[in-house]
Amino acid sequence: MAAINEVGDLTIEGEIGVLTLNSPPVNALSAPVRTAIADGIKQALDNPAVKAIVLICDGKTFIAGADITEFGKAPKGPSLFDAQAMIENASKPIVAAIHGTALGGGLEVALTCHYRVAVPSAKCGLPEVNLGLLPGAGGTQRLPRIVGPEKALDMMTSGAHVGAKACKEMGLVDELAEEGKLREGAIAFARKIVAEKRPLKKVRDLNDKVEAARGHPEIFATFRKANARKFRGFLAPEYNIQCIEAAVNLPFDEGIKVEQKLFRELVTGTQSAAQRYVFFAERQVWKLPDVPAETPTIPVNKVGVIGAGTMGGGISMNFLNAGIPVTIVETKQDALDRGIATIRKNYENTAKKGRMTQDDVEKRMSLLKGSLALEDLADSDLVIEAVFENMDIKKDVFGKLDRIVKQGAILATNTSALNIDEIATAVKRPEAVIGLHFFSPANVMKLLEVVRADKTSKPVIATSMQLAKKIGKIAALVGVCPGFVGNRILAQRQREAQKLILEGAMPWDVDRVLYDFGFPMGPFAMSDLAGLDIGWSKEKSKGETIRDQLCEMDRRGQKTGAGFYDYDENRNAKPSPVVEKIILDFAASKGVNRRAISDQEILERCLYPMVNEGAKILEEGKAQRASDIDIVWINGYGWPVYRGGPMFYGDTVGLDKVLASMTAFAAARGDDFKPSALLERLVVEGKGFREL
Ligand code: 3H9
């Protein structure tokens, strides 16, 4: 074996040269990897004994793409294009041998090879779209030439990782090797190519499929229309589509020019910067500086859930889906029956949509036990309480759990607002108490806030994070404070939204601005969806707020056909003249002189206090890092991923600008806008949150 460099080796096996890359963790196309490819291929081509070349990777995967950390830095070593040109124009056949994932630039390298062999467990994909990019190494022109424009549209705009068998069916993979025997299989395949004198197949020369689509612009029009909602606000899906159009309508080299131009636009733009940042933030969030990876964890084989309402039921489903038995406890038989029936109905609905078999439904339901006695939770490894949000009730439940549940178990609360340190005073083992704040619907929403209290032990934290991963959540570790991270920041936006409609805007103005920013809906549409009467009581209501007045008129949101908006029978929202009058009368009664409010003011008033609150959270150490706050807002509150979360957004706007606006607002409107000390310090230092 001859080393090419620190990440590449060339071995000669009879007439086959095997170029092996080994650059953990994912063989990304860093400068040394590109060098190893270019130099390794050259050596193999120069060696007269070699008749064909296999390109293979060590470690857990084939090349998983360009090295994302290199974007924006000065280029080093041979370009990817140079390495690919050497492969594609080689005088000897080159076979890509794929295991793990051939993604992005990795698949683009494989597409310049003359043949591709993969093990059945391998997956191929062009996931650049999820980084706000498009495949910028010829993938947009080569993939449609192999799989056809329709499949390329699906793959490139979803970023899906497609299994090797499906790849074989669509011609992306030429042969499947036996699992675990990729090297032998690829070498045997290469020998066969040589023996049969098969041609050097260049994907760039395959034109049948793109030519067949030429003159059919409806392929693209239909696709755009069908996905308009999904792609709203994102640049990358549209740019990917335009590249495939170019592949269909232009010669290969012209298509590459379109790809290059659009790639450059994306890679230098703010959307991709945000999406790349989120990629790393999603991985960073699991790392806990003071809870090292080797912290012992508690085996969780049995879960107890208290409360069979919407939240308790949703929480239970997460564990059932992961094959962990759940005992759910209620106080009344009918509530228990209703809760269990709802879980079954949810599963049956999934089965009806074909996303689960009836057998899967029964398997999950067989893991679920209902009970009216807390004593049945005695041998649970984890108990999650999801009862009414009332401190006395919660403390009472925890006091009982302390007496009943075995030592060593985790005692968790799903509270979204109450002080977990206080809840922990109800037990003699506060180190076992933690907050697991699920978001509704708990079986669907990705976010889990793991709330560490003062005395929570490290094994309890480590286990909670590990469990979150097991049930498919993205978890952020946060500290105890009112509303924790997510709702605490939300409160800022809600307060300003309410003030804005008093001062001069209408709910639909505020909603439109935030919708156009990229949120799935604005705060008033969200209130209508959730129900205006959450936390409202008819008996106590004195018409003191606009919400009180709406609820008193039975305008309680979508469910009553009216709230901040009027709704038709299909739940389409229309601005409401009734609400407009209520707001105007209300403002008049408070002596407010309403004025025209610009969209820019709405945006800044709603968003900058969120950035500022995030800074306070960091100052107080209630979140570990700015990017964790962004993860919370992207996964729990629909912050558009292409804007990177509130903290990234603050950096993008410029913290000096945020501070200037906050200071001006504070002068005119008081302490709600008081800038945080951290924000002020960062501006003085000329830094952003990302440099913390
Ligand atoms: C591209 O190719 C552009 C081209 O078209 C054009 C070029 C001109 N770069 O996810 P994991 C790190 S764009 C740098 O936890 P898994 C990751 O941060 C690229 N680093 O493992 C983590 O680091 P750490 C298109 C990368 O087994 C570690 O590797 N490709 C890259 O759960 C392990 O990652 C993609 O978008 C990278 N490309 O999943 C694929 N990838 O340990 C992106 C990973 O310090 N990657 N790292 O936290 C993935 O989807 C997953 O990492 C993969 C493995 C499925 C491969």
Short mmCIF file of N, CA, C and O in Angstrom, two decimals, residues 385-401 413-427 433-435 451 453 480-484:
data_model
loop_
_atom_site.label_atom_id
_atom_site.label_comp_id
_atom_site.label_asym_id
_atom_site.label_seq_id
_atom_site.Cartn_x
_atom_site.Cartn_y
_atom_site.Cartn_z
N GLU A 385 -44.73 13.93 34.65
CA GLU A 385 -46.02 14.45 35.12
C GLU A 385 -46.51 15.48 34.12
O GLU A 385 -45.77 16.39 33.71
N ALA A 386 -47.77 15.30 33.65
CA ALA A 386 -48.36 16.26 32.70
C ALA A 386 -49.76 16.62 33.20
O ALA A 386 -50.75 16.47 32.48
N VAL A 387 -49.82 17.05 34.46
CA VAL A 387 -51.13 17.41 35.02
C VAL A 387 -51.32 18.92 34.90
O VAL A 387 -50.48 19.63 34.36
N PHE A 388 -52.45 19.40 35.43
CA PHE A 388 -52.82 20.81 35.34
C PHE A 388 -51.68 21.71 35.84
O PHE A 388 -51.00 21.38 36.81
N GLU A 389 -51.49 22.87 35.15
CA GLU A 389 -50.39 23.79 35.52
C GLU A 389 -50.73 24.56 36.79
O GLU A 389 -51.17 25.72 36.73
N ASN A 390 -50.54 23.91 37.92
CA ASN A 390 -50.82 24.56 39.19
C ASN A 390 -49.79 24.04 40.19
O ASN A 390 -49.62 22.83 40.35
N MET A 391 -49.09 24.97 40.83
CA MET A 391 -47.97 24.58 41.69
C MET A 391 -48.39 23.62 42.79
O MET A 391 -47.71 22.62 43.05
N ASP A 392 -49.53 23.88 43.45
CA ASP A 392 -49.95 23.02 44.56
C ASP A 392 -50.21 21.60 44.08
O ASP A 392 -49.81 20.63 44.72
N ILE A 393 -50.89 21.52 42.93
CA ILE A 393 -51.19 20.17 42.40
C ILE A 393 -49.89 19.44 42.06
O ILE A 393 -49.69 18.28 42.40
N LYS A 394 -48.98 20.16 41.40
CA LYS A 394 -47.72 19.53 40.98
C LYS A 394 -46.93 19.06 42.21
O LYS A 394 -46.39 17.95 42.23
N LYS A 395 -46.89 19.92 43.23
CA LYS A 395 -46.11 19.53 44.41
C LYS A 395 -46.74 18.32 45.10
O LYS A 395 -46.03 17.42 45.58
N ASP A 396 -48.05 18.32 45.10
CA ASP A 396 -48.74 17.18 45.70
C ASP A 396 -48.38 15.88 44.94
O ASP A 396 -48.03 14.86 45.55
N VAL A 397 -48.42 15.97 43.61
CA VAL A 397 -48.08 14.79 42.79
C VAL A 397 -46.64 14.35 43.06
O VAL A 397 -46.35 13.16 43.28
N PHE A 398 -45.71 15.32 43.10
CA PHE A 398 -44.31 14.95 43.33
C PHE A 398 -44.09 14.36 44.72
O PHE A 398 -43.31 13.42 44.88
N GLY A 399 -44.80 14.91 45.69
CA GLY A 399 -44.69 14.35 47.05
C GLY A 399 -45.09 12.88 47.05
O GLY A 399 -44.42 12.03 47.65
N LYS A 400 -46.18 12.59 46.35
CA LYS A 400 -46.63 11.20 46.29
C LYS A 400 -45.64 10.33 45.52
O LYS A 400 -45.31 9.21 45.94
N LEU A 401 -45.14 10.86 44.40
CA LEU A 401 -44.18 10.08 43.60
C LEU A 401 -42.96 9.74 44.43
O LEU A 401 -42.40 8.64 44.35
N THR A 413 -41.10 16.80 35.17
CA THR A 413 -42.34 17.57 35.01
C THR A 413 -42.37 18.15 33.60
O THR A 413 -41.34 18.54 33.06
N ASN A 414 -43.58 18.18 33.04
CA ASN A 414 -43.74 18.77 31.72
C ASN A 414 -44.21 20.22 31.83
O ASN A 414 -44.73 20.78 30.87
N THR A 415 -44.03 20.82 32.97
CA THR A 415 -44.51 22.21 33.11
C THR A 415 -43.89 23.11 32.04
O THR A 415 -42.74 22.91 31.64
N SER A 416 -44.69 24.09 31.59
CA SER A 416 -44.13 25.03 30.62
C SER A 416 -43.86 26.37 31.29
O SER A 416 -43.38 27.29 30.64
N ALA A 417 -44.18 26.48 32.56
CA ALA A 417 -44.07 27.80 33.18
C ALA A 417 -43.64 27.77 34.64
O ALA A 417 -43.03 28.73 35.11
N LEU A 418 -43.94 26.69 35.35
CA LEU A 418 -43.74 26.75 36.81
C LEU A 418 -42.27 26.54 37.18
O LEU A 418 -41.49 25.95 36.42
N ASN A 419 -41.94 27.01 38.39
CA ASN A 419 -40.56 26.95 38.87
C ASN A 419 -40.21 25.52 39.31
O ASN A 419 -40.74 25.01 40.31
N ILE A 420 -39.32 24.90 38.57
CA ILE A 420 -39.01 23.49 38.84
C ILE A 420 -38.20 23.34 40.13
O ILE A 420 -38.30 22.32 40.82
N ASP A 421 -37.45 24.37 40.49
CA ASP A 421 -36.74 24.31 41.79
C ASP A 421 -37.75 24.19 42.92
O ASP A 421 -37.53 23.45 43.89
N GLU A 422 -38.86 24.89 42.77
CA GLU A 422 -39.88 24.80 43.82
C GLU A 422 -40.56 23.44 43.79
O GLU A 422 -40.79 22.83 44.84
N ILE A 423 -40.85 22.94 42.60
CA ILE A 423 -41.46 21.61 42.50
C ILE A 423 -40.55 20.59 43.20
O ILE A 423 -41.01 19.71 43.93
N ALA A 424 -39.23 20.76 43.00
CA ALA A 424 -38.27 19.81 43.56
C ALA A 424 -38.25 19.82 45.09
O ALA A 424 -37.77 18.85 45.71
N THR A 425 -38.76 20.89 45.70
CA THR A 425 -38.77 20.92 47.18
C THR A 425 -39.78 19.91 47.74
O THR A 425 -39.76 19.62 48.93
N ALA A 426 -40.65 19.40 46.87
CA ALA A 426 -41.67 18.46 47.35
C ALA A 426 -41.11 17.04 47.52
O ALA A 426 -41.82 16.14 47.98
N VAL A 427 -39.85 16.84 47.12
CA VAL A 427 -39.29 15.48 47.21
C VAL A 427 -38.01 15.48 48.04
O VAL A 427 -37.36 16.52 48.19
N VAL A 433 -35.03 15.29 39.97
CA VAL A 433 -36.10 16.09 39.34
C VAL A 433 -35.55 16.90 38.17
O VAL A 433 -34.50 17.56 38.27
N ILE A 434 -36.29 16.87 37.07
CA ILE A 434 -35.89 17.60 35.86
C ILE A 434 -37.14 18.03 35.11
O ILE A 434 -38.22 17.43 35.29
N GLY A 435 -37.03 19.05 34.29
CA GLY A 435 -38.15 19.44 33.43
C GLY A 435 -37.97 18.83 32.05
O GLY A 435 -36.89 18.89 31.47
N VAL A 451 -35.04 20.89 31.07
CA VAL A 451 -34.83 21.99 32.01
C VAL A 451 -34.12 21.49 33.26
O VAL A 451 -34.69 20.71 34.03
N ALA A 453 -32.81 21.82 36.90
CA ALA A 453 -33.07 22.62 38.09
C ALA A 453 -31.75 22.73 38.87
O ALA A 453 -30.75 22.09 38.51
N VAL A 480 -33.80 27.00 34.70
CA VAL A 480 -35.10 27.42 35.23
C VAL A 480 -35.21 28.94 35.22
O VAL A 480 -34.37 29.63 35.79
N CYS A 481 -36.23 29.44 34.53
CA CYS A 481 -36.57 30.86 34.56
C CYS A 481 -37.98 30.95 33.99
O CYS A 481 -38.43 29.99 33.35
N PRO A 482 -38.69 32.04 34.22
CA PRO A 482 -40.09 32.06 33.79
C PRO A 482 -40.22 31.85 32.28
O PRO A 482 -39.66 32.61 31.50
N GLY A 483 -40.92 30.78 31.88
CA GLY A 483 -41.11 30.48 30.45
C GLY A 483 -39.94 29.73 29.84
O GLY A 483 -39.93 29.45 28.64
N PHE A 484 -38.92 29.44 30.64
CA PHE A 484 -37.69 28.81 30.14
C PHE A 484 -37.17 29.63 28.95
O PHE A 484 -37.29 30.84 28.97
#
